[in-house]
Amino acid sequence: MQAFQLELPPPLTGGRFFGVGKYSYLVGAHPLPMIQKMVESMSQLQKEELQVQDKEHRKGCRGLLYQQVENLQEKVFIHAEEVNKLRSEEDGTDLEKHRDLLATENERLKQELEACKLQLQELTNQRRSCEECEYQRTENNALLQESLSQLQLEVAEKNAQILKQELEVQQKMDCLNEVEQRLNDSLRERAKAKERFNFRLWESQQTIASLKAQPPQIKYIVKRVEVESSKLKEALNEAQSQNRSLEEQVGMQSQVLKEMEQQLQDSRNISTWLRSQIQKYESEVERVHREMVEVVQTMKDEKNRAIEDAFMQAQTEMKAVHENLAGVRTNLLTLQPALRTLTNDYNSLKRQVRDFPLMLQRALQTTRAEIGEVVEEVRNTNHELLCKYRRELQLRKKYHNELVRLKGNIRVFCRVRPVMEEDVDGLEVMNMVTFDPEDDAVLHLYHKGKLVSFELDKVFPPEATQQDVFQEVQDLITSCIDGYNVCIFAYGQTGSGKTYTMEGMQGNPGINQRALQLLFAEVAEKALDWEYTISVNMVEIYNEALRDLLGKEPHGKLDIKLCPDGSGHLYVPGLTEFTVKSVEDINRVFEIGHMNRVTECTNLNEHSSRSHALLIVTVSGVDSSTGIRTTGKLNLVDLAGSERVGKSGAEGSRLREAQYINKSLSALGDVIYALRSRQNHVPFRNSKLTYLLQDSLSGESKTLMMVQVSPLEKNTGETLYSLKFAQRVRSVELGPMAKKTEVVSFPPADQMELDSRSSPNSSPGASSGRPGSLRKKLQISGRGKSPPL
Ligand SMILES: Nc1ncnc2c1ncn2[C@@H]1O[C@H](COP(=O)(O)OP(=O)(O)OP(=O)(O)O)[C@@H](O)[C@H]1O
C-alpha cells in the first residue's frame, strides 16, 4: 500500500479559520475561500483515508480514487493560485487608480488654465493702461485668445477621452465582477458536491467501523467482506463518477479562467494604450504650458519695453513741452501789448459791424436809385436804337429794292458750260463762244463765220464756279425774306447745264440747295426779332400737266385755282408742302422729289429735258415786336430744253412734247415781255407754267433768267437762239417808251432766228440802259440799233 502525501499551499493572508468538528472553513477577505475550504477538507479527508489505508491494507482499490482526488486538488490549487496572482497583479483597482490620476491631472490642468486666464486678464488690464502698445497688445491678445481657445478645445477633447476611458473601465469592472460571481457560484457548487462526497465517505467509514466492531464469524465474515467489498466498489464507482463530474466542472472553470485571462489581457492592452495617451496628453499640456509661459514672458518683456519707451518718450516730450512753455511765456510777454491793440481793433470792428446793416441799407438804396436811372437811360437808348434800326432796315430794304429796280426787276444772266470730255469724242472741238475781258456782261458767238455779240446783265464763263453764280443771285434770294416774290429760271437747250446750275451735283450743290441754306442762315440771324417758317413744294409740268413731286400720288394731275377768299391769288389744291428747318430736311425733300420724278419716267434725262421742274420755297415771317407779317416766295425753275424739235420734223409724242415746250416757253417770254413793258394785260393763262407763277411774276416780284449755252460748234444754232431769247427779254425797257410799246406776242423760235439772220451783227443790248462796254463799242461803230420786237 502506497502512502499519499499532499502538499498544501500556505493559507493566504487576511483569512480566519472556523472549524466545526473535523470540517473547517476559511472565511474572510480571501478571493477563493471555497477552493481553500475544499483543499482543507480534502487534506483532512486524505489524512483520514490514510488512516483507513493503514488499517485496511487490503483495500488497494482505493488507491486510484485517492490519486484522482489528489490530481484534482492539485489542479484546483494551481488555478486558485493563478487567480490570486492575476487578482493581485492586474486588479481592477489599477484602472480606477489611473482614472483617478487622470481626473486629478485634469483638475490640475483646469486650475492651470484658470491661472492662465487670470494672468491673461491681468495682462489685458496692464495693456489697457499702456495706450502706446495698443496695437501690439491687441495682436498678442488675439493670439493668446486663439491659443487659449485651442487649449480649451484640447482640454475638452481630453475630458471627453477621460470620460470614455472611465466608461470603458467601468465596463471592464462590471465584466470582472460578473466573472467573479460566476467563479464563486461554481466554487459553491463544487463545495456542495464535495460536502456530499464527504458525507458519503463518512457514511462508508461509519459502515466500515460498525462492521469492524462486530464479532468475527469466519465463514460468515468472509461472505460479508465480499458483500462489503461490493458495497465499497459501488461507493468507489460513485466516487469516480463524482470525480468525473468534478473534473468536468474543473474543465469548465479552467475555460472560464481562460476567458478571464483573455479579458485581463485586453484590459492590460487598454491600460497600456491609456497610459500612452495620458503621457501624450501630459506632454501636450506641458508643451502648451511652456508656450503659455513663454508668451506670457514675451508679453511681459514687451510690456516692460513699451513702458520704458513710453517713459523715455514722455520724458523727451515733457522736456520739449517745458521748452515750448518757456518760449510761450516769452511770447506771451511780447504779445500782451499786441493783444491790447487787437482788442481795441476788435471793439472798433464790432461797432462797425453793428452799424453795417444801416450803412448797407443806405448804400443799397442809393445804388438801386442809380441802377434804376441807368436802366431807364439804357431803355431809352435801346428804344432809340431800335427805332434807328427799324428805320435803317426800312432804308436798307428801300435801297435794296432801288438797287434791284435799277438793275431791273427782270435780269438776264448767261452761263456758258465748259467743253466736256464726252463732247471731244476724238475730234478737235472748237470753242465758239468768247468773252470780253473788260466787260463781264458781254459774250461773242462765232456763228456761220460771223461774230455775233450779246450784252446781258452778267455772263458766267465756263470756269465760273457754282459759288460764283450763287454770289450774284443771293441778293434776290434774301429779298424773299423781306416778303418779295422771286423767280429764277434756268433756260437753255438740252445739255447746256440748266440742271447743273439749279440742282448742282453731289458735293457741289447748285442754286436750289444754296438758296435754302442761305435762307436758313438769314432767318437764324433775324431770329431775335422775327419768327420765320420755310416751306417747300416741288412740282413738275409735263405736256401742260401739273404733277406734285412730293405727294404720295405723284401721277395725279393738279389744277390751279383762284383762292375762294376773293384776294385774286392762285393756289393748287392738294399740293404737298413740307416745312424745312435744316439742310437734312432739304436733302430729304429733294430725295422724295427726285424719286417721284424717277418713278414716273423710263429715261430720266429725256424726261427732265422735256419737263419743267419747279421748287417753290415759301418764307413766312412775323416780327415778334411789331407783329408785322411777311410772305415771300422763291420759285426755282429748271425749264425744259429749249431746242427747236419742231423744226427737225419730229412726229407723234415727240412733236406733241415739243409743241407744249415751245408753247410754254413762248408764253413765259410773252409774260416777261408784258411785265417789263408794263402792259395792262399780262398773258399768264397761256401756259400752266406762267399761270402757276402768276403771283410770283407780277407786282413787286423779281425775276432772273439764267440762260445756259453750250460753247460747242454743233450747238451754235441753239446757242444763238437762246442768246437771242435772252437778249429780247432783257431788251424790253421799262419806262415811258416801254409803256408805249404795244402788246405783242413773244416771237416764235423761227422768227427769232430770221431776225438774227437779218441783222447778225446787231446787238439788242445796245438799247438797254446798262452802260456796257459793248454798247459803247457799238455806238462808236455806229451799229448800236435796237432790233424790232
Ligand atoms: N458749268 C458747268 N461745269 C461743269 N459741268 C457742267 C456745267 N454745266 C453743265 N455741265 C455738265 O454738262 C452736262 C449736262 O448738264 P445738264 O444736265 O445740267 O444740262 P441740262 O441743260 O439740264 O440738260 P437737260 O435739259 O437734258 O436737263 C452734265 O454732265 C453737267 O454735269
Short mmCIF file of N, CA, C and O in Angstrom, two decimals, residues 82-144:
data_model
loop_
_atom_site.label_atom_id
_atom_site.label_comp_id
_atom_site.label_asym_id
_atom_site.label_seq_id
_atom_site.Cartn_x
_atom_site.Cartn_y
_atom_site.Cartn_z
N GLU A 82 -3.24 30.88 -9.60
CA GLU A 82 -3.21 31.78 -10.77
C GLU A 82 -4.21 32.93 -10.62
O GLU A 82 -3.91 34.09 -10.91
N VAL A 83 -5.38 32.53 -10.17
CA VAL A 83 -6.42 33.56 -9.99
C VAL A 83 -5.94 34.60 -9.00
O VAL A 83 -6.08 35.82 -9.22
N ASN A 84 -5.37 34.14 -7.91
CA ASN A 84 -4.87 35.07 -6.89
C ASN A 84 -3.82 36.01 -7.48
O ASN A 84 -3.83 37.22 -7.22
N LYS A 85 -2.92 35.31 -8.23
CA LYS A 85 -1.84 36.09 -8.82
C LYS A 85 -2.39 37.20 -9.73
O LYS A 85 -2.00 38.37 -9.65
N LEU A 86 -3.32 36.75 -10.60
CA LEU A 86 -3.91 37.74 -11.53
C LEU A 86 -4.58 38.86 -10.77
O LEU A 86 -4.46 40.04 -11.11
N ARG A 87 -5.31 38.42 -9.73
CA ARG A 87 -6.02 39.43 -8.95
C ARG A 87 -5.08 40.43 -8.34
O ARG A 87 -5.34 41.63 -8.29
N SER A 88 -3.97 39.91 -7.83
CA SER A 88 -3.02 40.82 -7.16
C SER A 88 -2.29 41.71 -8.18
O SER A 88 -2.02 42.88 -7.92
N GLU A 89 -1.98 41.07 -9.37
CA GLU A 89 -1.21 41.85 -10.37
C GLU A 89 -2.07 42.92 -11.08
O GLU A 89 -1.74 44.09 -11.08
N GLU A 90 -3.13 42.44 -11.67
CA GLU A 90 -3.93 43.36 -12.50
C GLU A 90 -5.30 43.54 -11.88
O GLU A 90 -6.33 43.18 -12.45
N ASP A 91 -5.28 43.97 -10.73
CA ASP A 91 -6.55 44.21 -10.08
C ASP A 91 -7.27 45.34 -10.81
O ASP A 91 -6.66 46.24 -11.35
N GLY A 92 -8.66 45.32 -10.88
CA GLY A 92 -9.44 46.41 -11.49
C GLY A 92 -9.16 47.74 -10.85
O GLY A 92 -9.35 48.79 -11.44
N THR A 93 -8.60 47.72 -9.63
CA THR A 93 -8.36 48.99 -8.93
C THR A 93 -7.27 49.80 -9.65
O THR A 93 -7.24 51.01 -9.51
N ASP A 94 -6.39 49.09 -10.44
CA ASP A 94 -5.36 49.83 -11.19
C ASP A 94 -6.00 50.81 -12.16
O ASP A 94 -5.60 51.96 -12.25
N LEU A 95 -6.96 50.31 -12.88
CA LEU A 95 -7.66 51.18 -13.84
C LEU A 95 -8.31 52.34 -13.12
O LEU A 95 -8.28 53.49 -13.58
N GLU A 96 -8.91 51.97 -11.99
CA GLU A 96 -9.55 53.04 -11.23
C GLU A 96 -8.53 54.08 -10.81
O GLU A 96 -8.78 55.29 -10.86
N LYS A 97 -7.35 53.52 -10.40
CA LYS A 97 -6.29 54.46 -9.98
C LYS A 97 -5.92 55.39 -11.14
O LYS A 97 -5.80 56.60 -10.99
N HIS A 98 -5.76 54.74 -12.33
CA HIS A 98 -5.42 55.56 -13.50
C HIS A 98 -6.47 56.61 -13.75
O HIS A 98 -6.17 57.75 -14.07
N ARG A 99 -7.69 56.14 -13.64
CA ARG A 99 -8.78 57.08 -13.88
C ARG A 99 -8.70 58.23 -12.89
O ARG A 99 -8.83 59.41 -13.27
N ASP A 100 -8.46 57.86 -11.62
CA ASP A 100 -8.37 58.91 -10.58
C ASP A 100 -7.23 59.85 -10.90
O ASP A 100 -7.35 61.08 -10.76
N LEU A 101 -6.11 59.18 -11.33
CA LEU A 101 -4.94 60.02 -11.66
C LEU A 101 -5.27 61.02 -12.77
O LEU A 101 -4.95 62.21 -12.70
N LEU A 102 -5.94 60.45 -13.78
CA LEU A 102 -6.31 61.32 -14.93
C LEU A 102 -7.21 62.44 -14.47
O LEU A 102 -7.06 63.60 -14.87
N ALA A 103 -8.17 62.07 -13.62
CA ALA A 103 -9.10 63.10 -13.12
C ALA A 103 -8.33 64.17 -12.37
O ALA A 103 -8.59 65.38 -12.55
N THR A 104 -7.38 63.73 -11.53
CA THR A 104 -6.58 64.69 -10.75
C THR A 104 -5.81 65.58 -11.71
O THR A 104 -5.76 66.82 -11.55
N GLU A 105 -5.20 64.89 -12.74
CA GLU A 105 -4.40 65.66 -13.71
C GLU A 105 -5.27 66.68 -14.44
O GLU A 105 -4.88 67.82 -14.64
N ASN A 106 -6.43 66.21 -14.77
CA ASN A 106 -7.39 67.10 -15.46
C ASN A 106 -7.72 68.29 -14.58
O ASN A 106 -7.75 69.44 -15.04
N GLU A 107 -7.97 67.97 -13.33
CA GLU A 107 -8.29 69.04 -12.36
C GLU A 107 -7.16 70.04 -12.29
O GLU A 107 -7.36 71.27 -12.32
N ARG A 108 -5.94 69.47 -12.23
CA ARG A 108 -4.76 70.33 -12.14
C ARG A 108 -4.65 71.24 -13.39
O ARG A 108 -4.42 72.43 -13.28
N LEU A 109 -4.89 70.60 -14.55
CA LEU A 109 -4.83 71.39 -15.80
C LEU A 109 -5.86 72.49 -15.81
O LEU A 109 -5.61 73.61 -16.25
N LYS A 110 -7.04 72.15 -15.32
CA LYS A 110 -8.11 73.16 -15.27
C LYS A 110 -7.67 74.34 -14.42
O LYS A 110 -7.87 75.50 -14.77
N GLN A 111 -7.04 73.96 -13.26
CA GLN A 111 -6.58 75.04 -12.37
C GLN A 111 -5.54 75.90 -13.09
O GLN A 111 -5.56 77.13 -13.01
N GLU A 112 -4.63 75.19 -13.82
CA GLU A 112 -3.59 75.94 -14.54
C GLU A 112 -4.23 76.86 -15.58
O GLU A 112 -3.82 77.99 -15.78
N LEU A 113 -5.22 76.30 -16.24
CA LEU A 113 -5.93 77.09 -17.26
C LEU A 113 -6.55 78.33 -16.63
O LEU A 113 -6.46 79.45 -17.19
N GLU A 114 -7.17 78.11 -15.49
CA GLU A 114 -7.77 79.24 -14.78
C GLU A 114 -6.71 80.28 -14.46
O GLU A 114 -6.92 81.49 -14.64
N ALA A 115 -5.54 79.74 -13.99
CA ALA A 115 -4.44 80.65 -13.64
C ALA A 115 -3.99 81.43 -14.87
O ALA A 115 -3.77 82.64 -14.82
N CYS A 116 -3.90 80.70 -16.00
CA CYS A 116 -3.51 81.36 -17.25
C CYS A 116 -4.50 82.45 -17.62
O CYS A 116 -4.15 83.53 -18.06
N LYS A 117 -5.78 82.11 -17.48
CA LYS A 117 -6.83 83.08 -17.80
C LYS A 117 -6.65 84.32 -16.95
O LYS A 117 -6.76 85.46 -17.43
N LEU A 118 -6.41 84.05 -15.66
CA LEU A 118 -6.23 85.18 -14.74
C LEU A 118 -5.05 86.04 -15.19
O LEU A 118 -5.13 87.28 -15.23
N GLN A 119 -3.96 85.31 -15.54
CA GLN A 119 -2.76 86.05 -15.98
C GLN A 119 -3.08 86.87 -17.24
O GLN A 119 -2.69 88.03 -17.34
N LEU A 120 -3.81 86.21 -18.11
CA LEU A 120 -4.19 86.92 -19.34
C LEU A 120 -5.01 88.16 -19.03
O LEU A 120 -4.80 89.24 -19.58
N GLN A 121 -5.94 87.97 -18.10
CA GLN A 121 -6.79 89.09 -17.68
C GLN A 121 -5.94 90.23 -17.16
O GLN A 121 -6.14 91.40 -17.52
N GLU A 122 -4.97 89.80 -16.32
CA GLU A 122 -4.07 90.80 -15.73
C GLU A 122 -3.33 91.55 -16.84
O GLU A 122 -3.26 92.78 -16.85
N LEU A 123 -2.80 90.73 -17.77
CA LEU A 123 -2.03 91.34 -18.88
C LEU A 123 -2.91 92.28 -19.68
O LEU A 123 -2.48 93.35 -20.10
N THR A 124 -4.15 91.84 -19.91
CA THR A 124 -5.07 92.70 -20.68
C THR A 124 -5.26 94.02 -19.95
O THR A 124 -5.23 95.10 -20.56
N ASN A 125 -5.44 93.90 -18.64
CA ASN A 125 -5.61 95.13 -17.85
C ASN A 125 -4.37 96.02 -17.97
O ASN A 125 -4.47 97.23 -18.15
N GLN A 126 -3.20 95.35 -17.85
CA GLN A 126 -1.97 96.13 -17.94
C GLN A 126 -1.86 96.79 -19.32
O GLN A 126 -1.50 97.93 -19.44
N ARG A 127 -2.25 95.99 -20.32
CA ARG A 127 -2.14 96.55 -21.66
C ARG A 127 -3.05 97.74 -21.85
O ARG A 127 -2.74 98.68 -22.55
N ARG A 128 -4.22 97.67 -21.20
CA ARG A 128 -5.14 98.79 -21.34
C ARG A 128 -4.50 100.07 -20.85
O ARG A 128 -4.72 101.15 -21.37
N SER A 129 -3.73 99.91 -19.77
CA SER A 129 -3.10 101.11 -19.19
C SER A 129 -2.01 101.66 -20.12
O SER A 129 -1.67 102.82 -20.08
N CYS A 130 -1.47 100.81 -20.94
CA CYS A 130 -0.38 101.27 -21.82
C CYS A 130 -0.94 101.54 -23.24
O CYS A 130 -1.08 100.66 -24.04
N GLU A 131 -1.30 102.77 -23.49
CA GLU A 131 -2.01 103.10 -24.74
C GLU A 131 -1.12 102.97 -25.97
O GLU A 131 -1.59 102.67 -27.06
N GLU A 132 0.16 103.22 -25.78
CA GLU A 132 1.04 103.23 -26.94
C GLU A 132 1.25 101.85 -27.52
O GLU A 132 1.60 101.70 -28.68
N CYS A 133 1.10 100.83 -26.66
CA CYS A 133 1.31 99.45 -27.17
C CYS A 133 -0.03 98.83 -27.59
O CYS A 133 -0.15 97.62 -27.66
N GLU A 134 -1.00 99.70 -27.77
CA GLU A 134 -2.36 99.21 -28.02
C GLU A 134 -2.41 98.19 -29.15
O GLU A 134 -2.93 97.10 -28.99
N TYR A 135 -1.82 98.57 -30.21
CA TYR A 135 -1.92 97.74 -31.42
C TYR A 135 -1.28 96.38 -31.19
O TYR A 135 -1.88 95.33 -31.46
N GLN A 136 -0.01 96.45 -30.61
CA GLN A 136 0.73 95.21 -30.39
C GLN A 136 -0.04 94.29 -29.43
O GLN A 136 -0.15 93.09 -29.65
N ARG A 137 -0.56 94.93 -28.38
CA ARG A 137 -1.27 94.16 -27.37
C ARG A 137 -2.50 93.48 -27.99
O ARG A 137 -2.79 92.36 -27.69
N THR A 138 -3.18 94.24 -28.80
CA THR A 138 -4.39 93.67 -29.43
C THR A 138 -4.02 92.42 -30.22
O THR A 138 -4.71 91.41 -30.14
N GLU A 139 -2.89 92.56 -30.89
CA GLU A 139 -2.45 91.42 -31.70
C GLU A 139 -2.12 90.23 -30.81
O GLU A 139 -2.58 89.12 -31.04
N ASN A 140 -1.29 90.51 -29.76
CA ASN A 140 -0.89 89.43 -28.84
C ASN A 140 -2.11 88.83 -28.17
O ASN A 140 -2.22 87.62 -28.00
N ASN A 141 -3.00 89.74 -27.79
CA ASN A 141 -4.21 89.29 -27.12
C ASN A 141 -4.99 88.34 -28.02
O ASN A 141 -5.45 87.28 -27.58
N ALA A 142 -5.07 88.73 -29.25
CA ALA A 142 -5.80 87.89 -30.20
C ALA A 142 -5.13 86.53 -30.32
O ALA A 142 -5.80 85.49 -30.31
N LEU A 143 -3.76 86.56 -30.36
CA LEU A 143 -3.01 85.31 -30.47
C LEU A 143 -3.26 84.44 -29.25
O LEU A 143 -3.50 83.23 -29.34
N LEU A 144 -3.16 85.13 -28.06
CA LEU A 144 -3.36 84.38 -26.82
C LEU A 144 -4.77 83.81 -26.73
O LEU A 144 -4.97 82.68 -26.32
#
